[in-house]
Every structure is written in C-alpha cells, then in structure tokens.
Short mmCIF file of C-alpha atoms in Angstrom, two decimals:
data_model
loop_
_atom_site.label_atom_id
_atom_site.label_comp_id
_atom_site.label_asym_id
_atom_site.label_seq_id
_atom_site.Cartn_x
_atom_site.Cartn_y
_atom_site.Cartn_z
CA MET Q 1 101.25 37.25 120.23
CA SER Q 2 98.68 36.30 122.84
CA SER Q 3 95.26 37.70 123.04
CA LYS Q 4 96.26 39.35 126.39
CA ASP Q 5 99.14 41.11 124.58
CA HIS Q 6 96.58 42.27 122.02
CA ARG Q 7 94.37 43.71 124.68
CA SER Q 8 97.28 45.46 126.36
CA ILE Q 9 98.38 47.07 123.13
CA SER Q 10 95.02 48.27 122.00
CA GLY Q 11 94.42 49.50 125.50
CA ALA Q 12 97.60 51.57 125.36
CA LEU Q 13 96.81 52.85 121.97
CA ALA Q 14 93.39 53.93 123.07
CA ALA Q 15 94.75 55.50 126.05
CA ALA Q 16 97.32 57.37 124.01
CA THR Q 17 94.61 58.50 121.46
CA CYS Q 18 92.47 59.62 124.24
CA THR Q 19 95.27 61.64 125.75
CA LEU Q 20 96.10 63.18 122.40
CA LEU Q 21 92.32 64.01 121.83
CA GLY Q 22 92.04 65.22 125.34
CA THR Q 23 94.90 67.51 125.11
CA ALA Q 24 93.85 68.80 121.79
CA THR Q 25 90.32 69.48 123.19
CA SER Q 26 91.25 71.27 126.37
CA GLU Q 27 94.24 73.12 124.93
CA PRO Q 28 93.97 74.02 121.18
CA VAL Q 29 97.32 74.53 119.51
CA GLN Q 30 96.16 77.74 117.77
CA ALA Q 31 96.18 80.69 120.32
CA GLN Q 32 93.50 82.44 118.06
CA ASP Q 33 91.13 79.57 118.33
CA GLU Q 34 91.04 80.03 122.17
CA PRO Q 35 88.33 82.45 123.19
CA GLY Q 36 89.49 85.15 125.53
CA TRP Q 37 90.48 88.81 125.99
CA ASP Q 38 93.77 90.46 125.10
CA PHE Q 39 94.76 94.20 125.95
CA ASN Q 40 96.94 96.72 124.27
CA THR Q 41 97.39 99.67 126.63
CA ALA Q 42 99.65 102.75 126.34
CA LEU Q 43 100.31 105.93 128.26
CA LEU Q 44 101.34 108.86 125.90
CA TYR Q 45 102.91 112.11 126.89
CA TYR Q 46 103.10 114.70 124.25
CA ALA Q 47 104.65 118.18 124.89
CA GLU Q 48 105.59 121.04 122.59
CA ASP Q 49 108.09 123.70 123.60
CA ASP Q 50 107.50 127.31 124.64
CA ASP Q 51 104.63 126.14 126.93
CA ARG Q 52 102.46 125.26 123.80
CA VAL Q 53 100.28 122.00 123.82
CA GLN Q 54 100.72 119.21 126.24
CA ASP Q 55 98.75 116.12 126.09
CA LEU Q 56 98.54 113.16 128.48
CA SER Q 57 96.73 110.32 126.84
CA LEU Q 58 95.70 107.01 128.02
CA ASN Q 59 94.81 104.36 125.48
CA VAL Q 60 93.27 100.84 125.87
CA LEU Q 61 92.40 98.51 122.99
CA SER Q 62 90.80 95.41 124.23
CA ARG Q 63 90.00 92.45 121.91
CA ARG Q 64 87.92 89.39 122.40
CA VAL Q 65 88.80 86.53 120.30
CA PHE Q 66 86.09 84.02 119.39
CA VAL Q 67 86.34 80.75 117.46
CA ASP Q 68 86.74 80.84 113.64
CA ASP Q 69 88.72 84.15 113.41
CA ARG Q 70 85.96 86.27 114.83
CA PHE Q 71 87.04 89.33 116.80
CA LEU Q 72 85.37 92.07 118.77
CA SER Q 73 87.64 95.05 119.50
CA LEU Q 74 86.73 97.87 121.95
CA GLY Q 75 88.98 101.02 122.32
CA LEU Q 76 89.09 103.73 124.91
CA THR Q 77 91.20 106.88 124.75
CA LEU Q 78 91.22 109.66 127.40
CA ASP Q 79 93.14 112.79 126.59
CA ALA Q 80 94.00 115.76 129.00
CA LEU Q 81 95.10 118.78 127.01
CA THR Q 82 96.57 122.01 128.27
CA GLY Q 83 98.72 124.66 126.89
CA ALA Q 84 98.85 127.38 124.39
CA SER Q 85 98.43 127.46 120.54
CA PRO Q 86 99.47 130.16 118.12
CA ASN Q 87 96.44 132.14 117.21
CA GLY Q 88 97.54 133.21 113.68
CA ALA Q 89 98.56 136.65 114.32
CA LEU Q 90 101.91 138.15 113.40
CA PRO Q 91 104.57 139.12 115.99
CA GLN Q 92 104.90 143.01 116.48
CA SER Q 93 107.52 145.32 117.77
CA VAL Q 94 104.87 146.35 120.45
CA PRO Q 95 102.70 144.28 122.82
CA GLN Q 96 99.52 143.01 121.42
CA THR Q 97 96.26 142.56 123.13
CA PHE Q 98 93.47 140.00 121.86
CA THR Q 99 90.15 138.96 123.01
CA GLN Q 100 89.89 135.39 124.56
CA PRO Q 101 87.72 132.95 122.70
CA SER Q 102 85.27 133.06 125.44
CA GLY Q 103 84.75 136.75 124.58
CA ARG Q 104 84.82 137.92 128.19
CA LYS Q 105 88.53 138.88 128.78
CA THR Q 106 91.68 139.75 126.88
CA TYR Q 107 95.29 138.51 126.87
CA THR Q 108 98.47 140.21 126.02
CA THR Q 109 101.45 138.96 123.97
CA PRO Q 110 104.61 140.77 124.73
CA ALA Q 111 106.58 142.76 122.01
CA GLY Q 112 108.49 140.52 119.59
CA ASP Q 113 106.72 137.26 120.63
CA MET Q 114 104.64 134.94 118.52
CA PRO Q 115 101.14 135.63 119.68
CA ILE Q 116 99.79 132.45 121.41
CA ASP Q 117 96.35 131.98 122.89
CA ASP Q 118 97.08 130.43 126.44
CA THR Q 119 93.41 129.90 127.43
CA PHE Q 120 93.38 126.35 125.81
CA ARG Q 121 92.32 123.63 128.09
CA ASP Q 122 90.44 120.45 127.10
CA SER Q 123 89.76 116.90 127.86
CA ARG Q 124 88.57 114.26 125.35
CA VAL Q 125 87.04 110.81 125.59
CA ALA Q 126 86.88 108.72 122.49
CA ILE Q 127 85.55 105.15 122.20
CA THR Q 128 85.65 102.68 119.22
CA ALA Q 129 83.97 99.39 118.71
CA ASN Q 130 84.64 97.02 115.82
CA TRP Q 131 83.54 93.54 114.92
CA GLN Q 132 85.49 91.35 112.35
CA GLN Q 133 84.67 87.92 110.93
CA PRO Q 134 85.27 85.77 107.86
CA LEU Q 135 82.57 85.54 105.22
CA GLY Q 136 82.81 82.34 103.55
CA ARG Q 137 86.31 81.08 102.81
CA LEU Q 138 87.90 83.98 101.24
CA TYR Q 139 86.09 87.08 102.42
CA ALA Q 140 86.42 88.95 105.73
CA ILE Q 141 84.33 91.88 106.89
CA ASN Q 142 84.87 94.47 109.58
CA VAL Q 143 82.13 96.87 110.82
CA GLY Q 144 82.54 99.37 113.54
CA ALA Q 145 81.45 102.65 115.24
CA SER Q 146 83.38 105.52 116.87
CA ALA Q 147 82.38 108.54 119.06
CA SER Q 148 84.36 111.15 120.93
CA VAL Q 149 83.43 113.97 123.13
CA GLU Q 150 85.48 117.15 123.87
CA TYR Q 151 84.30 120.42 125.70
CA ASP Q 152 83.43 122.10 122.33
CA TYR Q 153 83.50 119.18 119.78
CA THR Q 154 81.51 115.99 119.44
CA HIS Q 155 82.15 113.17 116.80
CA VAL Q 156 80.19 110.17 115.74
CA GLY Q 157 81.05 107.71 112.93
CA LEU Q 158 80.41 104.47 111.26
CA ASN Q 159 82.79 102.31 109.21
CA ALA Q 160 82.93 99.10 107.16
CA ARG Q 161 85.50 97.24 105.30
CA ILE Q 162 85.35 94.16 103.23
CA SER Q 163 88.40 92.08 101.94
CA ARG Q 164 88.90 89.11 99.61
CA ASP Q 165 91.87 86.80 99.25
CA PHE Q 166 93.09 85.56 95.93
CA ASN Q 167 96.09 83.50 94.68
CA LYS Q 168 96.55 81.14 97.58
CA ARG Q 169 95.97 84.15 99.94
CA ASN Q 170 98.99 85.88 98.55
CA THR Q 171 96.83 88.80 97.29
CA THR Q 172 94.10 90.50 99.21
CA LEU Q 173 91.88 93.23 97.83
CA SER Q 174 89.88 95.37 100.31
CA ALA Q 175 87.62 98.30 100.20
CA GLY Q 176 86.20 100.43 103.07
CA LEU Q 177 83.86 103.28 103.68
CA ALA Q 178 83.68 105.49 106.79
CA LEU Q 179 81.02 108.10 107.58
CA ALA Q 180 81.35 110.64 110.30
CA GLN Q 181 79.38 113.63 111.57
CA ASP Q 182 81.20 116.12 113.80
CA SER Q 183 79.70 118.97 115.59
CA LEU Q 184 81.21 121.94 117.11
CA ASP Q 185 80.08 124.31 119.87
CA PRO Q 186 83.09 126.57 120.11
CA VAL Q 187 83.79 128.47 123.35
CA GLY Q 188 82.32 132.02 122.76
CA GLY Q 189 80.42 130.82 119.68
CA ALA Q 190 81.48 130.33 116.04
CA PRO Q 191 82.38 133.68 114.81
CA PRO Q 192 81.36 134.61 111.17
CA GLY Q 193 84.35 134.24 108.80
CA LEU Q 194 86.44 137.36 107.98
CA THR Q 195 84.92 139.64 110.54
CA GLN Q 196 86.64 141.65 113.09
CA MET Q 197 87.76 140.39 116.40
CA ARG Q 198 85.18 141.47 119.00
CA ASN Q 199 85.80 143.44 122.03
CA ALA Q 200 85.71 141.63 125.33
CA VAL Q 201 82.54 141.90 127.32
CA ASP Q 202 83.02 141.09 130.95
CA ASN Q 203 79.72 139.52 131.55
CA ASP Q 204 77.51 136.76 130.41
CA ASP Q 205 75.78 137.84 127.10
CA GLY Q 206 72.64 135.84 128.32
CA ASP Q 207 72.49 133.29 125.59
CA GLY Q 208 72.64 130.54 128.02
CA ASP Q 209 76.24 129.21 127.25
CA GLY Q 210 77.84 131.27 130.09
CA ASP Q 211 80.01 133.40 127.95
CA GLY Q 212 80.17 136.77 126.44
CA GLY Q 213 80.76 135.71 122.86
CA ASN Q 214 78.81 135.27 119.74
CA SER Q 215 75.46 133.54 120.11
CA GLY Q 216 75.80 131.72 116.69
CA PRO Q 217 74.22 128.35 116.20
CA ASP Q 218 76.52 125.13 116.66
CA GLU Q 219 78.35 124.10 113.57
CA SER Q 220 78.82 120.79 112.02
CA LYS Q 221 80.63 118.92 109.26
CA ASP Q 222 80.21 115.55 107.53
CA ILE Q 223 83.06 113.41 106.41
CA VAL Q 224 83.10 110.55 103.90
CA ASP Q 225 86.24 108.42 103.57
CA PHE Q 226 86.66 105.66 100.96
CA VAL Q 227 89.51 103.36 100.80
CA VAL Q 228 90.54 100.69 98.39
CA GLY Q 229 93.82 98.73 98.61
CA VAL Q 230 95.76 95.71 97.57
CA THR Q 231 98.02 93.65 99.79
CA GLN Q 232 100.61 91.45 98.06
CA VAL Q 233 103.02 88.77 99.29
CA ILE Q 234 105.98 89.12 97.18
CA SER Q 235 108.19 86.40 98.61
CA LYS Q 236 108.80 84.56 102.00
CA ASN Q 237 110.15 87.78 103.55
CA LEU Q 238 108.55 90.61 101.66
CA LEU Q 239 105.05 91.86 101.82
CA VAL Q 240 103.59 95.15 100.30
CA GLN Q 241 100.44 97.11 100.35
CA VAL Q 242 99.18 99.93 98.13
CA ASN Q 243 96.02 101.91 99.15
CA TYR Q 244 94.18 104.69 97.34
CA SER Q 245 91.86 106.83 99.54
CA TYR Q 246 89.38 109.64 99.04
CA SER Q 247 88.05 111.80 101.69
CA ASP Q 248 85.23 114.47 101.30
CA ALA Q 249 84.60 116.87 104.26
CA SER Q 250 81.71 119.36 104.01
CA GLY Q 251 80.18 121.81 106.37
CA TYR Q 252 82.04 124.03 108.77
CA LEU Q 253 85.80 123.60 108.18
CA ASN Q 254 87.01 126.81 109.83
CA ASP Q 255 89.06 126.78 113.03
CA PRO Q 256 86.93 129.19 115.08
CA TYR Q 257 89.93 130.19 117.35
CA LYS Q 258 92.23 131.27 114.47
CA ILE Q 259 92.67 134.86 113.35
CA LEU Q 260 94.79 136.96 110.94
CA SER Q 261 96.55 140.27 111.51
CA VAL Q 262 95.36 143.18 109.34
CA VAL Q 263 98.51 145.11 108.47
CA ASP Q 264 99.57 148.23 106.85
CA GLY Q 265 100.36 147.83 103.21
CA THR Q 266 103.75 149.59 103.41
CA SER Q 267 105.19 149.07 106.91
CA GLY Q 268 103.71 145.52 107.27
CA ASP Q 269 102.84 146.31 110.88
CA ALA Q 270 99.48 145.45 112.40
CA VAL Q 271 96.93 148.32 112.29
CA PRO Q 272 96.49 149.58 115.86
CA ILE Q 273 93.01 150.32 117.23
CA ALA Q 274 92.53 153.46 119.24
CA PRO Q 275 91.71 152.46 122.79
CA VAL Q 276 88.21 153.52 124.02
CA PRO Q 277 87.98 154.20 127.74
CA GLY Q 278 85.97 151.61 129.69
CA VAL Q 279 86.13 149.07 126.80
CA ASP Q 280 88.40 146.06 126.93
CA SER Q 281 89.35 145.80 123.25
CA PRO Q 282 91.99 144.16 121.06
CA SER Q 283 95.11 146.49 120.45
CA HIS Q 284 95.24 145.76 116.77
CA LEU Q 285 92.91 144.96 113.95
CA ASN Q 286 92.40 141.20 113.54
CA PHE Q 287 89.99 139.18 111.54
CA TYR Q 288 88.67 135.67 112.04
CA GLU Q 289 89.69 133.28 109.49
CA HIS Q 290 87.43 131.69 106.87
CA ARG Q 291 87.98 128.49 104.87
CA PRO Q 292 85.87 126.95 102.20
CA ASP Q 293 83.06 124.70 103.20
CA SER Q 294 84.23 121.60 101.52
CA ARG Q 295 87.52 119.81 100.96
CA ARG Q 296 88.42 116.72 98.74
CA LYS Q 297 91.43 114.82 99.47
CA HIS Q 298 93.09 112.05 97.47
CA SER Q 299 95.93 109.85 99.01
CA LEU Q 300 98.14 107.16 97.52
CA TYR Q 301 99.86 105.00 100.30
CA SER Q 302 102.28 102.32 99.93
CA GLN Q 303 104.00 100.16 102.58
CA ALA Q 304 106.65 97.40 102.53
CA LYS Q 305 107.63 94.99 105.25
CA TYR Q 306 110.94 93.24 104.73
CA TYR Q 307 112.54 90.59 106.97
CA MET Q 308 116.25 90.29 106.82
CA SER Q 309 117.79 87.62 109.09
CA GLY Q 310 115.94 88.60 112.18
CA LYS Q 311 115.52 92.35 111.50
CA VAL Q 312 112.36 93.88 110.01
CA LEU Q 313 112.20 97.03 107.87
CA ASP Q 314 109.00 98.94 107.73
CA ALA Q 315 108.92 101.51 105.04
CA SER Q 316 105.95 103.60 103.85
CA TYR Q 317 105.28 106.50 101.62
CA ARG Q 318 102.14 108.66 101.24
CA TYR Q 319 101.19 111.26 98.58
CA MET Q 320 98.37 113.45 99.42
CA THR Q 321 96.76 116.13 97.15
CA ASP Q 322 93.63 118.18 97.78
CA ASP Q 323 91.41 120.83 96.20
CA TRP Q 324 92.71 123.36 98.70
CA GLU Q 325 95.97 122.96 96.64
CA ILE Q 326 97.79 121.25 99.42
CA ASP Q 327 100.16 118.51 98.38
CA SER Q 328 102.10 116.53 100.81
CA HIS Q 329 104.74 113.74 100.96
CA THR Q 330 105.42 111.44 103.90
CA VAL Q 331 108.21 108.83 104.16
CA ASP Q 332 108.25 106.69 107.32
CA LEU Q 333 111.05 104.19 108.09
CA ARG Q 334 111.22 101.80 111.05
CA LEU Q 335 113.93 99.10 111.59
CA ARG Q 336 113.09 96.47 114.20
CA TRP Q 337 116.40 95.20 115.56
CA PRO Q 338 116.57 92.25 117.92
CA THR Q 339 119.00 92.73 120.69
CA GLY Q 340 118.54 89.45 122.32
CA GLU Q 341 116.24 86.54 122.88
CA SER Q 342 113.14 88.70 123.68
CA GLN Q 343 114.11 92.36 123.25
CA TYR Q 344 114.45 94.71 120.37
CA LEU Q 345 115.29 98.28 119.48
CA GLU Q 346 113.54 100.19 116.91
CA PRO Q 347 114.76 103.41 115.37
CA HIS Q 348 112.29 105.53 113.60
CA LEU Q 349 112.52 108.34 111.06
CA ARG Q 350 109.68 110.19 109.47
CA PHE Q 351 109.96 112.96 106.84
CA TYR Q 352 106.91 115.18 106.01
CA SER Q 353 106.58 118.01 103.59
CA GLN Q 354 103.47 119.98 102.68
CA SER Q 355 102.87 122.99 100.27
CA ALA Q 356 100.46 125.74 101.49
CA ALA Q 357 96.75 125.88 101.01
CA GLU Q 358 95.70 128.13 98.26
CA PHE Q 359 94.04 130.58 100.73
CA TYR Q 360 96.92 130.56 103.19
CA ARG Q 361 98.27 133.83 103.94
CA PRO Q 362 100.35 135.32 106.73
CA HIS Q 363 98.13 138.43 107.09
CA LEU Q 364 95.32 140.57 105.51
CA THR Q 365 96.30 144.02 104.12
CA ASP Q 366 94.36 147.10 105.22
CA GLY Q 367 92.73 148.70 102.37
CA ASP Q 368 92.59 145.74 100.04
CA PRO Q 369 89.36 144.07 99.18
CA LEU Q 370 88.76 141.06 101.41
CA PRO Q 371 89.62 137.67 99.81
CA ALA Q 372 86.93 134.90 99.68
CA TYR Q 373 88.81 132.74 102.05
CA ALA Q 374 91.88 133.35 104.26
CA SER Q 375 93.71 131.62 107.03
CA ALA Q 376 97.03 132.03 108.74
CA ASP Q 377 96.90 128.72 110.58
CA TYR Q 378 100.45 127.40 110.47
CA ARG Q 379 99.11 123.93 109.86
CA LEU Q 380 97.82 125.07 106.44
CA GLY Q 381 101.17 126.72 105.41
CA ASP Q 382 104.33 125.47 103.57
CA PHE Q 383 106.42 123.46 105.97
CA ASP Q 384 108.69 120.55 106.43
CA ALA Q 385 108.65 118.23 109.52
CA ILE Q 386 110.93 115.49 110.73
CA THR Q 387 110.37 112.83 113.34
CA ALA Q 388 113.33 110.94 114.93
CA GLY Q 389 112.74 108.36 117.56
CA LEU Q 390 113.73 105.22 119.24
CA LYS Q 391 111.72 102.39 120.77
CA TYR Q 392 112.76 99.65 123.15
CA GLY Q 393 110.58 96.53 123.58
CA TRP Q 394 110.81 93.48 125.54
CA LYS Q 395 109.10 90.49 126.78
CA THR Q 396 108.15 90.33 130.48
CA GLY Q 397 108.62 87.30 132.76
CA GLY Q 398 104.96 86.44 132.14
CA GLY Q 399 105.49 86.45 128.28
CA ASN Q 400 103.68 89.90 127.92
CA ASP Q 401 104.99 92.84 125.70
CA MET Q 402 106.25 96.07 126.99
CA HIS Q 403 107.93 98.98 125.30
CA VAL Q 404 108.93 102.53 125.78
CA ARG Q 405 109.49 105.06 123.00
CA LEU Q 406 110.78 108.52 122.74
CA GLU Q 407 110.60 110.64 119.62
CA LEU Q 408 111.39 114.16 118.72
CA TYR Q 409 109.13 116.07 116.17
CA ARG Q 410 110.08 119.38 114.52
CA GLN Q 411 108.29 121.53 112.21
CA SER Q 412 109.89 124.35 110.13
CA GLY Q 413 107.84 126.57 107.86
CA ASN Q 414 108.59 128.82 105.05
CA ILE Q 415 106.52 131.94 104.00
CA ALA Q 416 107.12 133.09 100.51
CA ALA Q 417 109.03 136.38 100.44
CA ASP Q 418 106.40 137.85 98.00
CA GLN Q 419 103.61 137.23 100.88
CA LEU Q 420 105.55 139.55 103.32
CA ILE Q 421 105.46 143.28 103.53
CA GLY Q 422 107.98 145.79 105.11
CA ASN Q 423 109.08 145.04 108.62
CA GLN Q 424 107.76 141.45 108.25
CA LEU Q 425 110.88 140.67 106.09
CA ASP Q 426 113.02 141.14 109.17
CA GLN Q 427 111.17 138.92 111.52
CA ASP Q 428 110.31 135.18 112.11
CA ASN Q 429 106.77 134.98 110.99
CA TYR Q 430 106.16 131.15 111.21
CA PRO Q 431 105.55 129.53 114.56
CA ASP Q 432 108.16 126.69 114.35
CA LEU Q 433 107.32 123.63 116.58
CA ASN Q 434 109.42 121.35 118.60
CA ALA Q 435 107.73 118.49 120.52
CA ILE Q 436 108.60 115.30 122.35
CA ILE Q 437 106.48 112.19 122.31
CA LEU Q 438 107.12 109.77 125.07
CA GLN Q 439 105.10 106.52 125.21
CA TYR Q 440 104.90 103.47 127.46
CA GLY Q 441 103.04 100.45 126.12
CA TYR Q 442 102.06 97.21 127.75
CA GLN Q 443 100.28 94.22 125.93
CA PHE Q 444 98.94 91.28 127.84
CA GLY Q 445 96.56 88.49 127.84
CA LYS Q 446 97.53 87.22 124.42
CA MET P 1 88.82 113.22 86.39
CA GLN P 2 87.31 110.51 84.35
CA VAL P 3 90.71 109.89 82.67
CA ARG P 4 92.44 109.92 86.07
CA LEU P 5 89.83 107.36 87.35
CA LEU P 6 90.53 105.07 84.32
CA LEU P 7 94.13 105.17 84.84
CA GLU P 8 93.82 104.28 88.56
CA VAL P 9 91.58 101.33 87.68
CA LEU P 10 94.07 100.24 85.10
CA LEU P 11 96.85 100.53 87.57
CA LEU P 12 94.98 98.40 90.07
CA ALA P 13 94.04 95.76 87.49
CA GLY P 14 97.84 95.74 86.40
CA ILE P 15 98.81 95.27 90.04
CA VAL P 16 96.40 92.44 90.50
CA SER P 17 97.22 90.64 87.26
CA GLY P 18 101.01 91.07 88.00
CA CYS P 19 100.52 89.66 91.38
CA THR P 20 99.14 86.25 90.27
CA SER P 21 102.68 85.14 89.54
CA MET P 22 104.10 86.14 92.92
CA GLY P 23 103.70 84.88 96.35
CA VAL P 24 104.36 81.76 98.43
CA GLU P 25 103.00 78.32 99.13
CA PRO P 26 100.93 77.95 102.40
CA TRP P 27 103.89 76.10 104.09
CA GLU P 28 106.24 78.83 103.41
CA ARG P 29 104.50 81.53 105.61
CA ASP P 30 106.56 81.18 108.75
CA ILE P 31 108.19 84.38 108.43
CA LEU P 32 105.06 86.25 107.24
CA ALA P 33 103.10 85.03 110.16
CA ARG P 34 105.48 86.57 112.68
CA ASP P 35 103.99 89.49 114.77
CA GLU P 36 106.63 91.84 113.69
CA MET P 37 105.84 91.24 109.94
CA GLN P 38 102.21 92.35 110.09
CA LEU P 39 101.51 95.66 108.36
CA THR P 40 100.27 97.19 111.63
CA THR P 41 102.52 95.84 114.47
CA ASP P 42 100.91 97.87 117.25
CA ALA P 43 97.43 99.14 116.66
CA VAL P 44 97.52 101.65 119.57
CA GLU P 45 100.79 103.14 118.47
CA ALA P 46 99.47 103.48 115.02
CA ALA P 47 96.25 105.22 116.30
CA THR P 48 98.13 107.65 118.62
CA ASP P 49 100.61 108.60 115.87
CA ASP P 50 97.74 109.15 113.31
CA HIS P 51 95.98 111.47 116.02
CA ILE P 52 99.23 113.53 116.58
CA TYR P 53 99.92 114.08 112.96
CA PHE P 54 96.16 114.75 112.11
CA SER P 55 96.29 117.55 114.80
CA LYS P 56 99.55 119.21 113.55
CA GLU P 57 99.56 118.74 109.79
CA ALA P 58 97.07 119.20 106.96
CA SER P 59 97.34 115.40 105.78
CA SER P 60 95.76 112.38 107.40
CA GLY P 61 94.84 108.80 106.55
CA GLY P 62 96.42 106.64 103.91
CA ARG P 63 97.10 103.56 105.85
CA GLY P 64 93.30 103.57 106.82
CA PHE P 65 90.59 106.06 107.19
CA GLY P 66 91.25 109.75 107.48
CA GLY P 67 91.10 109.78 111.24
CA GLY P 68 89.75 112.75 112.99
CA GLY P 69 87.05 113.12 115.39
CA CYS P 70 88.82 116.01 117.14
CA GLY P 71 88.48 119.65 117.29
CA CYS P 72 92.23 120.04 116.91
CA ASN P 73 92.24 120.76 113.18
#
C-alpha cells in the first residue's frame, strides 16, 4: 500500500467520521433531546338531555422540551356553559314557582316536571403551568401552579411531585402534594344553610353586587391533596400502577344554588305558601341546603396497561370512601385496536357506582326538627352511571395525531323507599341524566 | 386510623419488596416505550374526563390530584 493510498483512506475515514458526527450534532436521534414546542389541543362538546347543561370547551396543552428531559407545560382551558340544572326540589302535581339565585325574579316549573333552574350561564378560564426535570440520576420532580376564574368562582392552586426509580427503573415510587384555595361569590350571595328560600325583590338591594339577594360575605374553601404511588413494570408488555390519595376540603362546601322541598308528613306533597298580593314569592316552602364544613376522602386507584400483539388494554379501578359516608367504585376499560398502519379504534366502557352521603335526603318534613345537615343534590345521592364510547384516531400526512370520540354517559339514581312519603312513592323523584361527549383532538409539533 | 395507616405502609412495603424480582432489562423496553403504553396516553383527554366526572359525581382524583377548581360541585 502506498503512502498516497494511506492518505486517501484516512481522508475518507475522516470525512465519514465528520459526516457522522455532523449528522449527530445537527439532528439528534432522540426527539426528546431536541428543544421545541409540541401542542395537544382538543375541542369538547358536552350536552345533557332535557335542555340541561351544555359545555363547549377548548383545551390547549403546550409543552416545551429542553435538553436532559426537562419540560415546561402550559395549559389553557376555555369553557362556555349554558343550560339548566336540577335545583333539588321534588316534582309536584301542581306548578311550582321558585326564586332565581339572583333574588330578583322567579321561575316556574310545570306540574309533574323535575324542577330545574334554567338561569345557569357561565364561562370559565383555567390555566396551568408545570415544570418537570430530573434530579440526579434516579429522581424527578414536577412543580406547578393552577388558576381558574368563573363568574362566581375563583381557584388558585400549587402542586409538587417527586418520584424515584428503583430496580433498573422497573419500579417508580412517587409522592405528591397539592394545595388549593377556592373562593365563591355566588349570584345573589351565599344563603345561610337550612333557611327558607327568600322572596324575589325586583330591584337592586344596594349591596353593590347588582342583585337583590343576600348580602353575605364571599365564601372560601381550602383543599389539600396528597398522593403516593408505585408504578411497576411486570414484564415486557405489562405495566401496573397503584396510588393512594387523601383529600381534605374545609370551608364552605355547600352548593349555594341547591334547595330541598319541605313536605307534608302524610301526603309527601310540598307545603304551599299562601301568596301575598304584590310580593313575588315561591309557591312552596323550600330550604337552602347545608353541608358539613369539612370533608376527608381516601382513594385507592390501580391501573394496568397490557400490550397484546398490537392491541393495548388499559384497565383501571378506583375505590373511594369519605367521612360523608359516600363510597364509590369506578371501573374504566379501554382497548386500543390498530386498524391499519397509522390508525386505531378505541372502545371505552366506564362503570361507576356511589352510595349516598349520610345527610342526603330527598326532602325535609314539615314539623320535624331540622337536621344538622341536609342536601338533595342528586350528585350526593345513591346512583350508578355508565359511559360507553368509541374513539377513532389516525396520523395525518404530516405525521401529527388526530382523533374524534363520541361517548354516551347515563346516570340512574335510587332513593330508598323509607326516605319517601305518601304521593312521592308514585313518582320519579331522582333526576336521571343522559349526556353525550363529543371530542375532536389534534396533537402536533412532536 | 393508626392500624389502617400501618396496614397501608405494610402493603406498600410488600409491593416494593415483591417488585424487585419483577421487571425487564433496559434493552427489553421497546414495547413499554411506545406512546400507547404510557399510563396517560392523552393528558388533555384525561383532564377533560376528570373535569366532567368531578362535576357530575361525588368522587374525584385517584389517577392524580383530586381535580376541581370549578364551582360545579
């Protein structure tokens, strides 16, 4: 071999090395090492039947990836809500008139109908920000803040989570803490619990909030959430997670817009109020609800992801119990089923069952002493719910992800017969719920 | 309450010690690394679902923090 050959070979090697290095420097193999933004967006339409709540929601979660597995996530949600919500009163064989939350007008529910307050309208803006980064070789931390604003509600929160990998990163232990403070400024003021629904006053009561309602102070509640969990790789295609969480809410936990019918102890019918000329008053006796000012919840959550020749099963179960004596069970099943090179179908089933809060009752009885706490909010009652849905996802020509999903949600409640009196036994007292969830999602920039 | 806490700690310790014999080698993670094998495959969908169910049911959280920040419950 001549020296000239040597030179040409070493030159070629040098050129090849530089090409490789150059390529490696300008185009890292790992996408996560390349700083840049990616976006996860979704438009959600949620609608309940019988002209109840509708929500149009725009969600954007943007993520800036930095080198060394560091991430900044920023989220924005905009909700536009309209519709009506059951106010807690029982249906009657005669029309019922109620005072609007604003305290300035009344609304009337036809005979035989479930009373719903149709003055509900709101918009909501929520933002989140989170920073995640490794801490040493085996730890990772995530710290964040959240805030949201509605017409009558404001939320601010902070959260932090730390995790550590063990056992060749097959086991991850994590712990997290979230603190939130929410303040409420209900339309018409926060009514004192278990007091009679007021008459409508068709003028400003002069307290500066432009309504004719109670002039009570703003209310607030504090929420502390604590979560510990373990995530375990079982095999090449099976991953499981188990979390325990504790949540403590204290402060004003009433729903200021919910009431209970006061009924006759024999007939079970709501007690009528004699109309006074010139006064716009409720037609029947109703009291505002009243809940305890603290609530402690314990949840145990487990989830498994199982890969079976292309399909992925996602199964989870949650048990929750609290000191309001509500117990609930939630089972969630999803099966991601590839239907081609870059598309999939995902059927989804969710089963939910809860027992009633200890102070849940469909009504108050005229003449009986008032209980310490009472609510007829259907969400604190004994009910079962099922969600059935289908999602279709595909990759666009540009390599981005899109999906649409349609789900049906149905709640059906049960009120124990010993909680019902007289005519109530012959009617439907629980506001069953049917809703659709339609979502379009687009992820890009990955 | 203290007995319950002790049982939970023992359960967790059991899970962790039992877990050391499970798992895969780093070069066997091709399936586990796929997007669809992450515990949360779509953070936005998970958040919207949590928000819907928080508004309509008396339970929340489990997967993460309890959610909320809304006057709907």
